[in-house]
Short mmCIF file of C-alpha atoms in Angstrom, two decimals:
data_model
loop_
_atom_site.label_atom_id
_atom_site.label_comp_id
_atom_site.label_asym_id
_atom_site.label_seq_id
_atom_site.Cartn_x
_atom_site.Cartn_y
_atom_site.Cartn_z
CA UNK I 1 123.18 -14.65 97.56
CA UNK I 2 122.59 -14.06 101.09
CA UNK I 3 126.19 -12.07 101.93
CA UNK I 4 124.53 -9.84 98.74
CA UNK I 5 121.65 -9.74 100.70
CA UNK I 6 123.73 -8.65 103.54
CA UNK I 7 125.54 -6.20 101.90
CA UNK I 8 122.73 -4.33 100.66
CA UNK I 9 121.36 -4.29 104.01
CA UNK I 10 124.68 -2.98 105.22
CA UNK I 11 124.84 -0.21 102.02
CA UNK I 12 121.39 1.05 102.94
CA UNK I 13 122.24 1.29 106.78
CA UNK I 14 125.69 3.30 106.20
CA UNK I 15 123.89 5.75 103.34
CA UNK I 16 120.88 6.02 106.11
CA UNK I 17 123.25 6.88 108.50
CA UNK I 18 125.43 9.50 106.77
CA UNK I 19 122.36 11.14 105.37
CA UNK I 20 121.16 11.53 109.13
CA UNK I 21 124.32 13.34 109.79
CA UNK I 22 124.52 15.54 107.03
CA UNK I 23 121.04 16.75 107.94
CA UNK I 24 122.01 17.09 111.51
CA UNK I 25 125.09 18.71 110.95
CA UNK I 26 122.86 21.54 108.36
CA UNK I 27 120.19 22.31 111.04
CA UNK I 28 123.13 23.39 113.26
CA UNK I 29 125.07 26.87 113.06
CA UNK I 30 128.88 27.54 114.23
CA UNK I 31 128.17 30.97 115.85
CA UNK I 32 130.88 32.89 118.02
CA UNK I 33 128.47 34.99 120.29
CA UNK I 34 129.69 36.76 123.49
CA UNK I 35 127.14 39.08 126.12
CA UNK I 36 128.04 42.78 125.95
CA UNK I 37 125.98 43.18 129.21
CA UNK I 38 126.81 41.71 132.28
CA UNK I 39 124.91 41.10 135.88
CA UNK I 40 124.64 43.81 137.61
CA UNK I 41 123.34 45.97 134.68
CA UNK I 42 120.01 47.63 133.91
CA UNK I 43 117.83 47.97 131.14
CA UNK I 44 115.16 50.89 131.38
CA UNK I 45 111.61 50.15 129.25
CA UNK I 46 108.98 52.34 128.75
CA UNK I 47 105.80 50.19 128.86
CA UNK I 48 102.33 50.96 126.66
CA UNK I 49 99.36 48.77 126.57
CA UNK I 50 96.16 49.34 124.48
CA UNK I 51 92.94 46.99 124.33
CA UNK I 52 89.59 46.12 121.86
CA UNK I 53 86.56 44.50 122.27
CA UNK I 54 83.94 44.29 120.03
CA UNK I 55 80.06 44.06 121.36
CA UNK I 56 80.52 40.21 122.15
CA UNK I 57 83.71 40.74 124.18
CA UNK I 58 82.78 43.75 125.85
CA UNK I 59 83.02 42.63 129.40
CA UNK I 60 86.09 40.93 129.24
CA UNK I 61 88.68 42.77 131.47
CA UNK I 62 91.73 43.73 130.09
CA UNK I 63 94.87 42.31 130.98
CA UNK I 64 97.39 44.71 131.01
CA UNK I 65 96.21 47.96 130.99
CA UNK I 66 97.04 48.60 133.94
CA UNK I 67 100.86 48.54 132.91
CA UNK I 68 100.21 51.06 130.38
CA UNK I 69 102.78 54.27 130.40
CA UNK I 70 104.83 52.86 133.33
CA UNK I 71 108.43 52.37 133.49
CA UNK I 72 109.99 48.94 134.28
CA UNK I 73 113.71 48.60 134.78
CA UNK I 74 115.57 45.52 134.55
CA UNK I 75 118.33 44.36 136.09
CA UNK I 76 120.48 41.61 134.63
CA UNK I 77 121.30 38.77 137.28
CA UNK I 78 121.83 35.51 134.71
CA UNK I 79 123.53 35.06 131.74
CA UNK I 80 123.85 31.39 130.10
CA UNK I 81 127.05 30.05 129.04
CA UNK I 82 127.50 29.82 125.36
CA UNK I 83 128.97 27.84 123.03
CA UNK I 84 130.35 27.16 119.57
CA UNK I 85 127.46 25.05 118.04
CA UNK I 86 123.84 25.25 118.04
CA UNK I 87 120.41 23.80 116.68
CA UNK I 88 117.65 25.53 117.11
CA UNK I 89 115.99 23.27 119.73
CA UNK I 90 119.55 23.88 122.05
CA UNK I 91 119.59 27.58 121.04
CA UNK I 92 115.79 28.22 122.43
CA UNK I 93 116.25 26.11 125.47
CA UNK I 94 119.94 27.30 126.59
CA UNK I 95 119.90 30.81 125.26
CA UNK I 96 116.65 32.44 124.98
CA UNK I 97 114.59 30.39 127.32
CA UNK I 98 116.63 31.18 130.76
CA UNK I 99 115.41 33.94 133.15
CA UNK I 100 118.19 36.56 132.97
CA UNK I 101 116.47 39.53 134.67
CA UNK I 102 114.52 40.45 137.77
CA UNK I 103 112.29 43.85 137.36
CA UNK I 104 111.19 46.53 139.11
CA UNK I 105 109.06 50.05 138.42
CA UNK I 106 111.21 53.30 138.41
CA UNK I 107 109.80 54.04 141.86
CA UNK I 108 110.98 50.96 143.22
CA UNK I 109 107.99 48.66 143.48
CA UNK I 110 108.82 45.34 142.68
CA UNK I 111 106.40 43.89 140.03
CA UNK I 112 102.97 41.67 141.18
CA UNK I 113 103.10 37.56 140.48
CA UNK I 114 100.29 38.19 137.50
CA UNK I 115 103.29 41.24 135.71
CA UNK I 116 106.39 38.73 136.12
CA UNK I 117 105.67 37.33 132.37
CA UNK I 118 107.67 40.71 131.41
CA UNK I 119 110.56 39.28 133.06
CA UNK I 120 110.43 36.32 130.95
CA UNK I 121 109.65 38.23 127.90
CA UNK I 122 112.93 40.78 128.46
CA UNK I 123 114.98 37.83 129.44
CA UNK I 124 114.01 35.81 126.00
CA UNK I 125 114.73 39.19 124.05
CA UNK I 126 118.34 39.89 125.28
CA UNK I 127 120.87 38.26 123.22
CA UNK I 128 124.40 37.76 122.81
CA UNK I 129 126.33 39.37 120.17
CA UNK I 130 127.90 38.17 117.27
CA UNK I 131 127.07 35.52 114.56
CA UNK I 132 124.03 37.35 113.61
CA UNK I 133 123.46 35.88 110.01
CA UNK I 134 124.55 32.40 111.22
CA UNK I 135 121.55 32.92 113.86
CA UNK I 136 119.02 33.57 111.30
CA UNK I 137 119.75 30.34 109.21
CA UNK I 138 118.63 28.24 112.22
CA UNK I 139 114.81 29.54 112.07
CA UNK I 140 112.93 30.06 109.57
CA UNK I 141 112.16 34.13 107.96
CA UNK I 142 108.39 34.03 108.39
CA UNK I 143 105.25 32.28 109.47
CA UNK I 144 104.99 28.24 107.95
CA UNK I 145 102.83 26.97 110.68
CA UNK I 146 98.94 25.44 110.31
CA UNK I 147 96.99 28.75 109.95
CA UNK I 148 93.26 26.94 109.70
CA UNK I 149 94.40 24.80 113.16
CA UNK I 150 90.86 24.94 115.41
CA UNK I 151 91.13 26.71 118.27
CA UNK I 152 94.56 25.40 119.67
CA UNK I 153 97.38 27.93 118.23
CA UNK I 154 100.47 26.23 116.05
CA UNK I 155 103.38 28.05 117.60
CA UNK I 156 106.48 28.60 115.54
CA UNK I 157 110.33 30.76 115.95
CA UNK I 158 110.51 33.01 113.37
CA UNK I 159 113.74 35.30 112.85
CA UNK I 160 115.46 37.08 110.32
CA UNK I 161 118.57 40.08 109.93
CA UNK I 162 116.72 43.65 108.93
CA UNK I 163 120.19 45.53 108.98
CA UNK I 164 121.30 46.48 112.18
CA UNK I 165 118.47 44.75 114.06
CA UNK I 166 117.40 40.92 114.42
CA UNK I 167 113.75 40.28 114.91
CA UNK I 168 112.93 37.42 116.50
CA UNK I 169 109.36 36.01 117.44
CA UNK I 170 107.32 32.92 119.00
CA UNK I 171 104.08 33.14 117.50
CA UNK I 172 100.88 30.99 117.32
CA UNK I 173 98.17 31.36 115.05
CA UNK I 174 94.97 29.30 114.43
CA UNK I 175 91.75 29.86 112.86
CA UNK I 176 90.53 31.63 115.41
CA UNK I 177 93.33 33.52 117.14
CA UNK I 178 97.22 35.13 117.01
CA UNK I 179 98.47 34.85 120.06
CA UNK I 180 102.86 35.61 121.02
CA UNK I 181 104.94 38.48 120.90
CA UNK I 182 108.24 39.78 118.90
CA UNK I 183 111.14 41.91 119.35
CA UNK I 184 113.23 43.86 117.43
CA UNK I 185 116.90 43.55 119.03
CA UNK I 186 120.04 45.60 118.41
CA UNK I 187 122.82 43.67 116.65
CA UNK I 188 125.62 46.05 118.23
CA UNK I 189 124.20 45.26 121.97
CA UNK I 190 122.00 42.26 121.95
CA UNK I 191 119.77 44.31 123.88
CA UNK I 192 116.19 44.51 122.57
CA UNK I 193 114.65 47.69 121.34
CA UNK I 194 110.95 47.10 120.84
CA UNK I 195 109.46 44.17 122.46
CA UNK I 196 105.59 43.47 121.87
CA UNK I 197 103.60 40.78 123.44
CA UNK I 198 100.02 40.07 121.76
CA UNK I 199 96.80 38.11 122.25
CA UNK I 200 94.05 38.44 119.64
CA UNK I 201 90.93 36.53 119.06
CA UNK I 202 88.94 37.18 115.59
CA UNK I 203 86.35 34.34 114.80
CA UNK I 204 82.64 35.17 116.82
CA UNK I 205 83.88 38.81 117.29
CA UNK I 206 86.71 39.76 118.05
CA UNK I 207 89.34 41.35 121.44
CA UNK I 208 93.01 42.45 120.90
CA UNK I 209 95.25 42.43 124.07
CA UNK I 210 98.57 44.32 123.54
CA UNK I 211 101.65 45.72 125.51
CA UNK I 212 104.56 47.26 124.27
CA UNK I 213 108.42 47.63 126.33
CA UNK I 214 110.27 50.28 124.14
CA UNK I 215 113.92 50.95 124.87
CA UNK I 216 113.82 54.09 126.91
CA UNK I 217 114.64 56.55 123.79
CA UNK I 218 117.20 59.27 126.66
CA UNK I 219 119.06 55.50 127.62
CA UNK I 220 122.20 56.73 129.00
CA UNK I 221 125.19 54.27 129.53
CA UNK I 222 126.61 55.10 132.80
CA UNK I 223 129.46 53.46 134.18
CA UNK I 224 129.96 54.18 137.88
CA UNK I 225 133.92 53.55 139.39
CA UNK I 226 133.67 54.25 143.10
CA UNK I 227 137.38 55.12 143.08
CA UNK I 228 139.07 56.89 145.98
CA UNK I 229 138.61 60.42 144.35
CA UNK I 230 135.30 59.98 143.14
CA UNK I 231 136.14 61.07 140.11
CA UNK I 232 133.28 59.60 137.78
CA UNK I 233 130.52 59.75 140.33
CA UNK I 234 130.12 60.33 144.18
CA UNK I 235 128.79 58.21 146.73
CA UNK I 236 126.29 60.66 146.81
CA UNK I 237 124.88 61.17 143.49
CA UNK I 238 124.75 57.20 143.12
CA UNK I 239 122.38 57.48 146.46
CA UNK I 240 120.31 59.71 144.75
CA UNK I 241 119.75 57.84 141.84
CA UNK I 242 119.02 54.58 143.56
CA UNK I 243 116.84 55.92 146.39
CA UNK I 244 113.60 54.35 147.19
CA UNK I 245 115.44 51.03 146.43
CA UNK I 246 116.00 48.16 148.60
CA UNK I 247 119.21 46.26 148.66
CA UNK I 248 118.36 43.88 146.49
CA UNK I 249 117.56 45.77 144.18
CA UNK I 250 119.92 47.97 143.89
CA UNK I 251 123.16 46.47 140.82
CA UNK I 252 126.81 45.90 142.17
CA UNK I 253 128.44 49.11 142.85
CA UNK I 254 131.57 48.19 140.00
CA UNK I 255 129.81 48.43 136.84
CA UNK I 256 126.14 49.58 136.40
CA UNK I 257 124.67 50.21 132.98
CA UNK I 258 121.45 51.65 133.08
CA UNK I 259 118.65 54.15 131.88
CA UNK I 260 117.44 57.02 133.23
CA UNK I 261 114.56 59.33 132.45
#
């Protein structure tokens, strides 16, 4: 009776066990992803910003109006290592979450401490390419989190495959506010072509903060060489385009993608 006992115990530990693994094993994707831009690059966005208020909210400053149609460029200086398998949890914290840019206005002007969140916000919007369908199983397609939550936001990744682009969002909503921000990211590039970040409050009145980073529509892909003959580009011409910019700003002289208005 008691080795029965034992090997029911044992039964229900194994099956316990092997059902733990089969769920593991389905919340994780075998992708094959690979950058297509490299350090040294640049990004150019055009930036927009709009704001509401009702009565109630009225004197509430905006927060990022003062970004609105400027031009931030961003140069690539990070990308994470990648790998064969992913959950969601590893894929956020080892793929999206790392800083992978530093940015800077088209004159030059690096951006204040209170603007750096776009830095975070291009970085977690530039993906690798590759495996885009095997991406999209590990989050879910829309919104499932507690809408009616008081106050205090319930944040959830949402993603999905729209044809040639992969939107991809962190969003929190409660009863009383939507606050996150989405992008819209090319599956040929990895490189994001609409990035929105939002903060909205709708319970005693109401204020909308938005801004907007749109790919700059005249990108150009420019590769400069600085071989002996200068046959690509001059010394010169690559002077021109970077002046007003300090060394550190300025990408490695082998490869530079960038935009330019």
């Amino acid at each position: 009776m008691l080795k029965s006992k034992r090997r029911a115990v044992l039964l229900v530990l194994v099956l316990a066990i092997s059902l733990l693994l089969v769920m593991q094993f389905q919340s994780m994707s075998i992708v094959f992803l690979e950058w297509e831009v490299e350090p040294g690059d640049l990004i150019q966005f055009n930036v927009t910003a709009s704001v509401e208020r009702d009565e109630t909210w009225s004197r509430i400053p905006p927060r990022w109006m003062h970004l609105n149609n400027t031009t931030v460029i961003a140069n690539v200086t990070n990308l994470p290592s990648l790998y064969i398998l992913y959950t969601s949890g590893r894929f956020i914290s080892e793929v999206v979450s790392p800083l992978k840019v530093s940015c800077f206005f088209e004159n030059g002007t690096d951006l204040s401490e209170e603007d750096q969140f776009i830095e975070s916000l291009i970085s977690m919007a530039l993906f690798p390419n590759g495996s885009w369908n095997e991406l999209d199983l590990l989050f879910a397609d829309e919104y499932e989190g507690d809408r009616f939550r008081i106050y205090t936001p319930d944040y959830r990744w949402i993603a999905y495959l729209n044809g040639n682009e992969f939107y991809f969002s962190y969003t929190g909503i409660s009863w009383h506010s939507t606050i996150g921000w989405s992008a819209r990211i090319d599956t040929a590039t990895g490189i994001p072509v609409f990035i929105v970040k939002y903060d909205g409050y709708h319970d005693a009145g109401f204020y909308s903060d938005r801004i907007e980073l749109r790919l700059s529509a005249d990108a150009v892909d420019l590769k400069f060489q600085f071989l002996e003959n200068n046959t690509l580009k001059s010394r010169n011409q690559e002077n021109t385009i970077f002046e007003g910019l300090n060394e550190s700003q300025r990408p490695r002289r082998d490869s530079i993608s960038m935009s330019i208005k």
